[in-house]
XYZ file of C-alpha atoms in Angstrom:
277
model
C 46.014 -3.694 30.687
C 42.541 -1.910 30.283
C 42.062 0.806 27.904
C 39.442 3.568 28.354
C 36.444 3.712 25.929
C 37.753 6.925 24.007
C 40.812 4.877 22.790
C 38.691 2.629 20.570
C 38.250 3.733 17.084
C 35.250 2.346 15.367
C 35.548 1.805 11.382
C 33.973 -0.048 8.579
C 35.193 -3.759 7.883
C 37.773 -4.486 5.209
C 38.445 -7.276 3.010
C 41.787 -7.815 4.905
C 39.880 -8.065 8.119
C 39.155 -11.960 7.789
C 41.687 -13.405 9.815
C 40.781 -11.433 12.813
C 37.042 -11.756 11.974
C 37.439 -15.323 11.837
C 39.505 -15.521 15.287
C 36.831 -13.552 16.993
C 33.869 -15.565 15.377
C 35.233 -18.427 17.716
C 34.222 -16.539 20.600
C 30.435 -17.149 19.419
C 30.768 -20.451 20.730
C 28.898 -21.915 18.267
C 29.401 -25.259 16.198
C 29.682 -23.836 12.784
C 32.907 -22.736 11.587
C 34.075 -19.256 10.550
C 32.664 -18.382 6.980
C 35.575 -18.664 4.360
C 37.363 -15.577 3.052
C 35.174 -15.726 -0.319
C 31.959 -15.667 1.911
C 33.171 -12.714 4.027
C 34.285 -10.839 0.953
C 31.068 -11.318 -0.927
C 28.566 -11.271 1.948
C 29.817 -10.056 5.253
C 32.865 -7.256 5.187
C 30.685 -4.478 3.802
C 28.208 -4.932 6.496
C 30.698 -5.185 9.369
C 31.912 -2.750 12.064
C 35.256 -3.005 13.697
C 36.486 -1.329 17.027
C 40.455 -0.966 16.887
C 42.597 0.134 19.644
C 46.238 0.088 20.740
C 46.133 -3.602 21.381
C 44.320 -4.342 18.040
C 40.814 -5.375 17.150
C 38.481 -5.448 20.504
C 35.309 -6.226 18.718
C 33.269 -6.323 15.679
C 29.735 -6.592 14.824
C 27.678 -7.593 11.526
C 24.638 -5.990 10.569
C 21.510 -6.104 8.123
C 19.114 -3.320 7.705
C 15.863 -4.936 7.014
C 13.242 -2.298 6.138
C 11.995 -1.017 9.382
C 14.024 -3.441 11.288
C 17.879 -3.142 12.034
C 19.486 -6.579 12.555
C 22.451 -7.081 14.709
C 23.661 -10.470 13.222
C 26.756 -10.599 15.335
C 28.444 -8.528 18.043
C 31.708 -10.085 19.481
C 33.987 -8.412 22.111
C 37.481 -9.685 22.568
C 38.210 -11.392 25.816
C 40.845 -8.628 26.365
C 38.297 -5.809 25.726
C 35.670 -6.647 27.864
C 34.461 -4.909 30.811
C 35.495 -1.649 29.470
C 31.840 -0.407 27.899
C 33.089 -1.472 24.527
C 29.936 -3.599 23.754
C 27.664 -0.802 24.749
C 29.436 1.649 22.395
C 29.348 -0.506 19.656
C 25.494 -0.937 20.125
C 25.024 2.911 20.831
C 26.832 3.452 17.261
C 24.633 0.737 15.480
C 21.533 2.333 16.890
C 22.359 5.536 15.205
C 23.389 3.641 11.941
C 20.199 1.802 12.054
C 18.303 5.129 12.466
C 19.941 7.046 9.796
C 18.763 4.300 7.601
C 15.341 4.480 8.486
C 14.826 1.816 10.749
C 12.636 2.301 14.103
C 13.212 -0.997 15.808
C 16.138 -3.559 16.251
C 16.676 -7.354 16.465
C 19.352 -9.765 17.711
C 19.647 -13.190 18.942
C 21.782 -13.756 22.335
C 22.527 -17.147 24.397
C 20.171 -17.532 27.005
C 23.063 -17.815 29.870
C 25.136 -14.794 28.456
C 23.927 -12.524 31.592
C 26.351 -9.505 30.723
C 24.922 -9.180 27.291
C 21.471 -9.883 28.208
C 21.840 -7.001 30.758
C 23.330 -4.642 28.105
C 20.540 -5.459 25.483
C 17.824 -4.869 28.028
C 19.113 -1.737 29.425
C 18.892 -0.673 25.820
C 15.073 -1.433 26.037
C 15.372 -4.903 24.142
C 12.829 -7.635 25.213
C 12.684 -11.515 24.426
C 10.231 -11.931 21.423
C 10.863 -15.728 20.701
C 12.919 -18.404 21.940
C 15.229 -21.124 20.267
C 17.113 -24.276 20.843
C 19.730 -25.517 18.273
C 20.006 -29.344 18.486
C 22.423 -31.966 17.028
C 20.293 -34.198 14.942
C 21.681 -37.329 13.236
C 20.068 -39.502 10.503
C 19.211 -42.056 13.313
C 17.381 -39.471 15.319
C 15.216 -38.250 12.002
C 14.072 -41.905 11.563
C 12.551 -42.093 15.143
C 10.219 -39.078 14.179
C 6.653 -39.899 13.189
C 6.025 -40.862 9.676
C 5.885 -37.883 7.025
C 2.536 -36.706 6.290
C 2.009 -35.567 2.601
C 3.947 -32.621 1.470
C 6.391 -31.428 -1.338
C 9.613 -29.664 -0.643
C 10.167 -26.953 -3.390
C 13.014 -24.156 -3.580
C 11.954 -20.781 -2.037
C 11.932 -17.854 -4.515
C 12.365 -14.195 -3.435
C 8.625 -13.937 -4.403
C 7.787 -16.702 -1.850
C 9.512 -14.621 1.167
C 6.726 -12.515 2.400
C 4.377 -15.404 2.669
C 6.690 -17.492 4.568
C 7.816 -14.741 6.604
C 3.976 -13.981 7.829
C 3.405 -17.896 8.053
C 5.968 -18.226 10.648
C 6.404 -14.653 12.443
C 10.006 -13.901 10.931
C 11.296 -10.574 11.021
C 10.217 -8.791 7.545
C 13.085 -8.586 5.055
C 15.485 -11.490 6.898
C 14.440 -14.281 4.730
C 14.686 -12.294 1.383
C 18.415 -11.250 2.379
C 19.306 -14.820 2.813
C 17.441 -15.542 -0.629
C 19.734 -13.215 -2.177
C 22.945 -15.044 -0.616
C 24.827 -17.904 -2.315
C 25.517 -19.436 1.036
C 21.978 -20.074 1.766
C 19.544 -22.710 0.378
C 16.061 -21.823 1.229
C 13.708 -24.704 1.147
C 9.795 -24.796 1.672
C 7.411 -27.493 2.185
C 4.294 -27.092 0.759
C 0.780 -28.976 0.708
C 0.357 -30.563 -2.677
C -3.196 -30.786 -2.532
C -3.825 -27.050 -2.308
C -3.350 -25.107 -5.710
C -2.314 -21.962 -4.148
C 0.909 -22.738 -1.964
C -0.009 -23.476 1.530
C 3.033 -23.392 3.616
C 3.826 -26.495 5.821
C 7.327 -25.524 6.914
C 10.584 -24.020 5.701
C 14.253 -24.409 6.226
C 17.295 -22.565 5.602
C 20.449 -25.102 4.653
C 23.406 -23.381 5.626
C 27.268 -24.286 5.851
C 28.241 -26.251 8.872
C 25.900 -27.898 8.018
C 22.928 -26.388 9.694
C 19.402 -25.574 9.357
C 18.576 -22.041 10.727
C 15.762 -21.054 10.800
C 13.725 -24.592 10.823
C 9.870 -24.223 11.094
C 7.213 -27.241 10.635
C 3.454 -27.236 11.491
C 4.038 -30.839 12.845
C 6.590 -33.387 13.806
C 5.513 -35.479 10.665
C 6.489 -32.227 8.549
C 9.558 -31.641 10.448
C 10.589 -35.242 9.487
C 9.749 -34.518 5.870
C 11.945 -31.508 5.827
C 14.712 -33.508 7.735
C 14.686 -36.453 4.970
C 15.168 -33.524 2.506
C 18.159 -31.822 4.422
C 20.116 -35.127 4.739
C 19.329 -36.250 1.032
C 21.012 -32.935 -0.001
C 24.274 -33.629 2.239
C 27.157 -35.760 1.248
C 26.763 -39.462 2.453
C 29.587 -38.996 5.086
C 27.827 -36.096 6.890
C 25.810 -37.894 9.794
C 24.617 -35.017 11.651
C 23.568 -31.084 11.084
C 22.452 -28.559 13.804
C 19.040 -27.829 13.519
C 17.468 -24.618 15.245
C 13.808 -24.760 16.097
C 11.950 -21.587 17.347
C 8.859 -21.404 19.567
C 8.142 -25.477 19.350
C 8.596 -26.926 22.593
C 6.746 -29.985 21.522
C 9.236 -30.569 18.541
C 12.235 -29.882 20.766
C 11.226 -32.497 23.330
C 10.530 -35.058 20.581
C 13.819 -34.698 19.137
C 15.487 -34.897 22.604
C 13.615 -38.016 23.133
C 15.161 -39.369 20.093
C 18.663 -38.616 21.228
C 19.350 -35.330 19.593
C 21.740 -33.327 21.912
C 21.206 -29.841 22.768
C 23.965 -27.404 21.329
C 22.575 -23.921 22.217
C 19.643 -22.177 23.600
C 18.897 -18.595 22.631
C 16.516 -15.763 22.822
C 15.568 -13.307 20.034
C 15.255 -9.920 21.442
C 13.523 -6.954 19.722
C 13.367 -3.250 20.874
C 12.215 0.193 19.786
C 15.191 2.392 18.373
C 12.817 5.267 19.261
C 13.254 4.400 22.905
C 16.828 3.142 22.950
C 19.431 5.499 24.224
C 20.842 7.906 21.633
């Protein structure tokens, strides 16, 4: 049943690949549904890579070039193609792609319990840089958080992305890429008492619905953002997935309120200079 590594042909994604992309997307094991065909065509297809063999598509990857960073947004190997070195071949190809675009570092997210993937990525020199927990938060859960302090929720413009990236330690360029996408709604929380914008939190409201990323300087500010997020959803939507990064107290608070843990991930970063060619 197995195919040798040489039988895989790597090629750019095509518009007609949406069906196989949507099927393999389910292997990520996340709550969000696969992006619909219009989003695939407008935002994803041109940044995807597929591995095709005698049995069909065995893997795909979706990437972003974010200045100095190459971002592997998704890498999925089909069950029938695992154990053949295809994931390593895809990563090696992506490393070359990023280097050709001037990147010197790369980054990705991986489930904490995905041991084979962690072994592959660490063998390429990638190391944990931050951790995140995705929780299923309901309207009732958010009401059990502390009362909201003063703060005003405002749309995030492209000009705001640099300051927000610095304030919350995000990958440079990642937020700006989201701001340019129609499927993302970036919202920030500012201190209304300060003339110059002082950021108290931010969130990206995505289809699903989900908040990824989600940052707040205190639990009260987190509640303000959650109130705003639920206010923007249809009344029948009772819950959303919230991805909290490097904020153990907030994770503990939401769990104590009854929020269910859906996913635990690590953000890995590494040098492309040191990665295998």
